[in-house]
C-alpha cells in the first residue's frame, strides 16, 4: 500500500511541530525518517496514526484521501505502529495481547484464544519469529516484546508499518535482528516508516531517507550518504562524530575491584566474581548486551547494591559496604543509566537538581540552611558552561529534552572534585548534538587525571571513548581488551566467547 | 571554562529583526509576571479557590432545596415564579450570611468587641486544624499519607493531659512541659509507622489506620481505669480538669476563647515553611517525595527521611491534640477529644496543597465552616450537614482539577508544557 502525506501541518500553541510535511512511502520500501529529538517525527506519525488531528494537509493511502478520527480508523485502514514504549499488558500472554482490542469470541461470549494463538503462530512462522503465544509478556526479553508488537500490527493486516524509535531499547544483537525482520517485511511488500536518530541504523537498512529538522523536511538522502553528511543535515551544522582524544597519560591504579560478587533481590547472581582496576587518566568502557550485570556492577561501585561481596578500593581507601553518601563524598561521580528514574527529580528545578547529591553539607548548605544565592549563581554558571538550553534555572528539569537533562546530570557530577567518574549509558536517548558535547566532557574528565568508567551497550560509543574495553557476559568478565579492538571481536565477546589473543579472561 | 561560553545562555539576542510575538516568548525568559500568572492559572492555587467557590455554589443549591419556604413556593411555581425566586434568594443569602456572621463578624451584637467574637471562634477552631494539617501536609511532601491523625492526637492529648493534671510545676514551665510531652507522644506514635515503613516496607496507610484503633482503645481503657487517666472518684471515662498552671492563656482576654495554641499554630506554620523551603532537611524530604530512587542515588538516606518525616508529622498532629486539651477543652477530656480533626486535617492539607501557608489559610477556612455552621443551623434552620457536604465537595473538586478547569475554561498545564519544549526555536535563532 502506498502512503502519501501532503502538506501536513500541526501546531501546538506557538510551536509549529510539523510545517507542511510531504512524504511518500512506496510499498516494499523502508523509508527512514531521521531527525533529532523534537524535530517533529513522532508528531507526524501520531498524526498519521490518528492520535493527533492535523491542522492542515491530507493523508492518502493508495491515492485515496483518508480521515482518521483515532487510531482505530488508522488501524482499520491498514496502518500499524510499533511504539517506542510498548503498548502491551505485562500480565497478559502474547496471544491475549495480540487479540486485545479486536477480540473474537465464541458462543457464550468466550474469548476465542485458540484463534489468537493460531494467528500468533502463523505470523511467527511466516517471519521466523521465535515467539510462544502462551508466554507472559512480562517474562519476555525486550527484543521479543517488540516482536509481539510487530505481530500485533501484522495481525490487523497492516500494510503500512511505522516503527517509532524501535532500537532505543534494544541491544546491538536485537537491533540486528530487528533490521532483518524489517527487510523481510519490506520484501513481503509492506511499506515501512522507520523513525530514528541513529545514523548507523539508517544507512544499514533504509531505502530512502527523509531528514527532518525543526518541524520541516530539510532534505532527502540516499543510504550511501556518509554519517557526517546525514548528521549535518539533521543538526543543521557540521557535527564531529568521532571524539578527538589524545593518547591517555596513565597514572597509578586508582580503582581496584577484587572478586566482586553481587546478588540481586531475588537471589540471582548478577555479578559473578569480577576483578579489574582502572588507572588515573584512563577510560575503561564496559561493553556488553544489556542485562549482563553492568548495571549492577556500577550500582555496586556507588553503594547502591545491598548484597555485595568482594573488595572495592579507591586510592587505597576501602569502599566496600560504604553508604552512597560516603562514596559520593569520597569523590565518586555517577551518571545513572536511567536519568529520569535515578538521576533527576523531574519536579525540581535545574538549580535544585544541581545540588541534589550535595544536600547535606557545603557549599550548598550552611547550618542546615540552603544557600539559595550561592545555588542560583552556581546554576547559572553551570547552565552556561554545559550549554543547557533552558529558559531559566528555575525551569523544572522534567520539561527539558533528554539531551539537556543529561547535561544537567553531567554538570552536577563533574562539578565536584572527582576521584572516580562512573557514567552508565551517558548518551542514551540523547540527540546527536548533545552526544558530541557529552563525549567531549568525558574525555576532558579523563585528561584531568580522573579514572573513568563508561558503561555502554552502543559499540560506537565504546569504540569512540574507550582506552580499554571490558566485556561482560552473564555477570562475568569475558575479557579486557585494548580500545582499538575490532567490532567483530567485541561482538563475539559480547556473546560470551573469550578473545583468542590478548586480554585477561576472568 | 573558556571565554567562548556566554554568561547568560538563555538571552542571546535574536540576530534578525524582532521575530513575531510567539517566537520571542520562547526565546526570552518569560517575565516574572507571566510566570506567576501561568502558575496561578494552570497551577493549583486557583483550583483550590475555584473548588471552594464551586462547593459553595452547590451548597447554595442544596440549601435552597432543603428550605421549607422554597418547597412551599415551588408548589405554585408556574403561577407565581417570583415567590420561588425570592424564597431561594432568602434561604441562600440567609444561610450564607449566618455563616458569615457566625464565623467572622456578627452585626447583630452591640459593639466591635462582641461583634468580632465569631472570628476569634473561627481561629480557635482553626488552631488544631492548622497544626494537624501541617503534619499531614508535611508527610504528603515526603510522599507519605499519614491517616493516623486520630491516633496521634489521642496519644498526644493523653500525654499532655496527664502532664497537665497529674504533675505540679511552676506556671509557664508546666505548660511548656505539657506541650512538649504531648508533641513527643504524637511524634513517637507516628514514628512507629515511619520506622516500620523504613525497616520493613510496611505501608504507612495501613499502619497508621491500625495505630488509630490501637490508640483509641488504649486511651479508652486508660480513661476507664482508675489511677491512669480517669478522674479520681468518678466512674465516667473522663479525665480530671487540667491544672491552671498548664492551661493555655486566653490571648485576647477572658471574654474570648482564642488561646495560646493559635500562636503556636502560627509558629508551627513558620517553622514548617522554613523546613520545607529553606532547610536541607526539607530539600531531602521533597527529593524523597518526588523521586525516592533519584534521592537514594544522590546519597540521601531515604529510610531515615521517612522516619524523620513521620516524627515531625506526628509532632505537628500531636500539637493539635495538645491544643485541644490545654486550650479548648480544659475541664477534662474523653476519648472523643480528637473530634475528627485528624481526618479533617487531610482535607485541610489537600486544600492547602501541602504548602504551609496554604494549609494555614485552609485551616482558617475550615475553622470558619465549623464556627459558622452552628450559627447557620441555629439562625436559619439550615441543617449543619450542609456545611459538611460543602467541605466534602471542596475536596472532591480539588481531587478532579480537570473538572474545575473545564467548568471555568482554564488552560490545562499540558498546553504550557508544549510551549516550553522548543530548544527548537532557539536553534532557528542561532542559524
mmCIF file with all atom_site columns, N, CA and C in Angstrom, chain A residues 219-244:
data_model
loop_
_atom_site.group_PDB
_atom_site.id
_atom_site.type_symbol
_atom_site.label_atom_id
_atom_site.label_alt_id
_atom_site.label_comp_id
_atom_site.label_asym_id
_atom_site.label_entity_id
_atom_site.label_seq_id
_atom_site.pdbx_PDB_ins_code
_atom_site.Cartn_x
_atom_site.Cartn_y
_atom_site.Cartn_z
_atom_site.occupancy
_atom_site.B_iso_or_equiv
_atom_site.pdbx_formal_charge
_atom_site.auth_seq_id
_atom_site.auth_comp_id
_atom_site.auth_asym_id
_atom_site.auth_atom_id
_atom_site.pdbx_PDB_model_num
ATOM 1  N N  . UNK A 1 219 ? 15.620 17.755 3.918  1.00 0.00 ? 219 UNK A N  1
ATOM 2  C CA . UNK A 1 219 ? 16.364 17.147 2.820  1.00 0.00 ? 219 UNK A CA 1
ATOM 3  C C  . UNK A 1 219 ? 16.070 15.676 2.678  1.00 0.00 ? 219 UNK A C  1
ATOM 4  N N  . UNK A 1 220 ? 16.415 15.167 1.511  1.00 0.00 ? 220 UNK A N  1
ATOM 5  C CA . UNK A 1 220 ? 16.338 13.731 1.295  1.00 0.00 ? 220 UNK A CA 1
ATOM 6  C C  . UNK A 1 220 ? 17.752 13.247 1.060  1.00 0.00 ? 220 UNK A C  1
ATOM 7  N N  . UNK A 1 221 ? 17.975 11.984 1.402  1.00 0.00 ? 221 UNK A N  1
ATOM 8  C CA . UNK A 1 221 ? 19.327 11.484 1.232  1.00 0.00 ? 221 UNK A CA 1
ATOM 9  C C  . UNK A 1 221 ? 19.269 10.032 0.806  1.00 0.00 ? 221 UNK A C  1
ATOM 10 N N  . UNK A 1 222 ? 20.336 9.589  0.197  1.00 0.00 ? 222 UNK A N  1
ATOM 11 C CA . UNK A 1 222 ? 20.458 8.186  -0.159 1.00 0.00 ? 222 UNK A CA 1
ATOM 12 C C  . UNK A 1 222 ? 21.180 7.479  0.981  1.00 0.00 ? 222 UNK A C  1
ATOM 13 N N  . UNK A 1 223 ? 20.946 6.180  1.109  1.00 0.00 ? 223 UNK A N  1
ATOM 14 C CA . UNK A 1 223 ? 21.630 5.439  2.169  1.00 0.00 ? 223 UNK A CA 1
ATOM 15 C C  . UNK A 1 223 ? 23.143 5.452  1.993  1.00 0.00 ? 223 UNK A C  1
ATOM 16 N N  . UNK A 1 224 ? 23.595 5.848  0.822  1.00 0.00 ? 224 UNK A N  1
ATOM 17 C CA . UNK A 1 224 ? 25.036 5.890  0.601  1.00 0.00 ? 224 UNK A CA 1
ATOM 18 C C  . UNK A 1 224 ? 25.674 7.137  1.190  1.00 0.00 ? 224 UNK A C  1
ATOM 19 N N  . UNK A 1 225 ? 24.855 8.073  1.658  1.00 0.00 ? 225 UNK A N  1
ATOM 20 C CA . UNK A 1 225 ? 25.408 9.292  2.244  1.00 0.00 ? 225 UNK A CA 1
ATOM 21 C C  . UNK A 1 225 ? 26.260 8.943  3.461  1.00 0.00 ? 225 UNK A C  1
ATOM 22 N N  . UNK A 1 226 ? 27.261 9.754  3.706  1.00 0.00 ? 226 UNK A N  1
ATOM 23 C CA . UNK A 1 226 ? 28.117 9.463  4.850  1.00 0.00 ? 226 UNK A CA 1
ATOM 24 C C  . UNK A 1 226 ? 27.429 9.906  6.136  1.00 0.00 ? 226 UNK A C  1
ATOM 25 N N  . UNK A 1 227 ? 27.913 9.369  7.234  1.00 0.00 ? 227 UNK A N  1
ATOM 26 C CA . UNK A 1 227 ? 27.381 9.754  8.539  1.00 0.00 ? 227 UNK A CA 1
ATOM 27 C C  . UNK A 1 227 ? 27.467 11.255 8.742  1.00 0.00 ? 227 UNK A C  1
ATOM 28 N N  . UNK A 1 228 ? 28.606 11.812 8.328  1.00 0.00 ? 228 UNK A N  1
ATOM 29 C CA . UNK A 1 228 ? 28.809 13.240 8.558  1.00 0.00 ? 228 UNK A CA 1
ATOM 30 C C  . UNK A 1 228 ? 27.786 14.055 7.778  1.00 0.00 ? 228 UNK A C  1
ATOM 31 N N  . UNK A 1 229 ? 27.497 13.636 6.567  1.00 0.00 ? 229 UNK A N  1
ATOM 32 C CA . UNK A 1 229 ? 26.509 14.359 5.765  1.00 0.00 ? 229 UNK A CA 1
ATOM 33 C C  . UNK A 1 229 ? 25.134 14.305 6.426  1.00 0.00 ? 229 UNK A C  1
ATOM 34 N N  . UNK A 1 230 ? 24.763 13.094 6.834  1.00 0.00 ? 230 UNK A N  1
ATOM 35 C CA . UNK A 1 230 ? 23.455 12.936 7.478  1.00 0.00 ? 230 UNK A CA 1
ATOM 36 C C  . UNK A 1 230 ? 23.380 13.759 8.761  1.00 0.00 ? 230 UNK A C  1
ATOM 37 N N  . UNK A 1 231 ? 24.426 13.678 9.534  1.00 0.00 ? 231 UNK A N  1
ATOM 38 C CA . UNK A 1 231 ? 24.414 14.372 10.824 1.00 0.00 ? 231 UNK A CA 1
ATOM 39 C C  . UNK A 1 231 ? 24.309 15.871 10.626 1.00 0.00 ? 231 UNK A C  1
ATOM 40 N N  . UNK A 1 232 ? 25.019 16.397 9.635  1.00 0.00 ? 232 UNK A N  1
ATOM 41 C CA . UNK A 1 232 ? 24.958 17.840 9.477  1.00 0.00 ? 232 UNK A CA 1
ATOM 42 C C  . UNK A 1 232 ? 23.592 18.264 8.939  1.00 0.00 ? 232 UNK A C  1
ATOM 43 N N  . UNK A 1 233 ? 22.962 17.400 8.131  1.00 0.00 ? 233 UNK A N  1
ATOM 44 C CA . UNK A 1 233 ? 21.588 17.693 7.703  1.00 0.00 ? 233 UNK A CA 1
ATOM 45 C C  . UNK A 1 233 ? 20.651 17.759 8.912  1.00 0.00 ? 233 UNK A C  1
ATOM 46 N N  . UNK A 1 234 ? 20.845 16.783 9.795  1.00 0.00 ? 234 UNK A N  1
ATOM 47 C CA . UNK A 1 234 ? 19.971 16.640 10.955 1.00 0.00 ? 234 UNK A CA 1
ATOM 48 C C  . UNK A 1 234 ? 20.107 17.796 11.922 1.00 0.00 ? 234 UNK A C  1
ATOM 49 N N  . UNK A 1 235 ? 21.358 18.167 12.183 1.00 0.00 ? 235 UNK A N  1
ATOM 50 C CA . UNK A 1 235 ? 21.626 19.155 13.217 1.00 0.00 ? 235 UNK A CA 1
ATOM 51 C C  . UNK A 1 235 ? 21.657 20.557 12.626 1.00 0.00 ? 235 UNK A C  1
ATOM 52 N N  . UNK A 1 236 ? 21.904 20.641 11.333 1.00 0.00 ? 236 UNK A N  1
ATOM 53 C CA . UNK A 1 236 ? 21.933 21.955 10.716 1.00 0.00 ? 236 UNK A CA 1
ATOM 54 C C  . UNK A 1 236 ? 23.302 22.580 10.756 1.00 0.00 ? 236 UNK A C  1
ATOM 55 N N  . UNK A 1 237 ? 24.279 21.820 11.134 1.00 0.00 ? 237 UNK A N  1
ATOM 56 C CA . UNK A 1 237 ? 25.655 22.321 11.109 1.00 0.00 ? 237 UNK A CA 1
ATOM 57 C C  . UNK A 1 237 ? 26.557 21.108 11.080 1.00 0.00 ? 237 UNK A C  1
ATOM 58 N N  . UNK A 1 238 ? 27.832 21.312 10.862 1.00 0.00 ? 238 UNK A N  1
ATOM 59 C CA . UNK A 1 238 ? 28.757 20.182 10.827 1.00 0.00 ? 238 UNK A CA 1
ATOM 60 C C  . UNK A 1 238 ? 28.901 19.601 12.224 1.00 0.00 ? 238 UNK A C  1
ATOM 61 N N  . UNK A 1 239 ? 28.909 18.300 12.312 1.00 0.00 ? 239 UNK A N  1
ATOM 62 C CA . UNK A 1 239 ? 28.975 17.641 13.612 1.00 0.00 ? 239 UNK A CA 1
ATOM 63 C C  . UNK A 1 239 ? 30.206 16.748 13.652 1.00 0.00 ? 239 UNK A C  1
ATOM 64 N N  . UNK A 1 240 ? 30.905 16.796 14.760 1.00 0.00 ? 240 UNK A N  1
ATOM 65 C CA . UNK A 1 240 ? 32.046 15.897 14.955 1.00 0.00 ? 240 UNK A CA 1
ATOM 66 C C  . UNK A 1 240 ? 31.514 14.556 15.415 1.00 0.00 ? 240 UNK A C  1
ATOM 67 N N  . UNK A 1 241 ? 31.708 13.541 14.628 1.00 0.00 ? 241 UNK A N  1
ATOM 68 C CA . UNK A 1 241 ? 31.194 12.246 15.059 1.00 0.00 ? 241 UNK A CA 1
ATOM 69 C C  . UNK A 1 241 ? 32.226 11.443 15.811 1.00 0.00 ? 241 UNK A C  1
ATOM 70 N N  . UNK A 1 242 ? 33.471 11.686 15.506 1.00 0.00 ? 242 UNK A N  1
ATOM 71 C CA . UNK A 1 242 ? 34.497 10.972 16.251 1.00 0.00 ? 242 UNK A CA 1
ATOM 72 C C  . UNK A 1 242 ? 35.027 11.906 17.321 1.00 0.00 ? 242 UNK A C  1
ATOM 73 N N  . UNK A 1 243 ? 35.355 11.310 18.458 1.00 0.00 ? 243 UNK A N  1
ATOM 74 C CA . UNK A 1 243 ? 35.820 12.115 19.563 1.00 0.00 ? 243 UNK A CA 1
ATOM 75 C C  . UNK A 1 243 ? 37.323 12.288 19.422 1.00 0.00 ? 243 UNK A C  1
ATOM 76 N N  . UNK A 1 244 ? 37.754 13.532 19.497 1.00 0.00 ? 244 UNK A N  1
ATOM 77 C CA . UNK A 1 244 ? 39.197 13.772 19.462 1.00 0.00 ? 244 UNK A CA 1
ATOM 78 C C  . UNK A 1 244 ? 39.779 13.439 20.807 1.00 0.00 ? 244 UNK A C  1
#
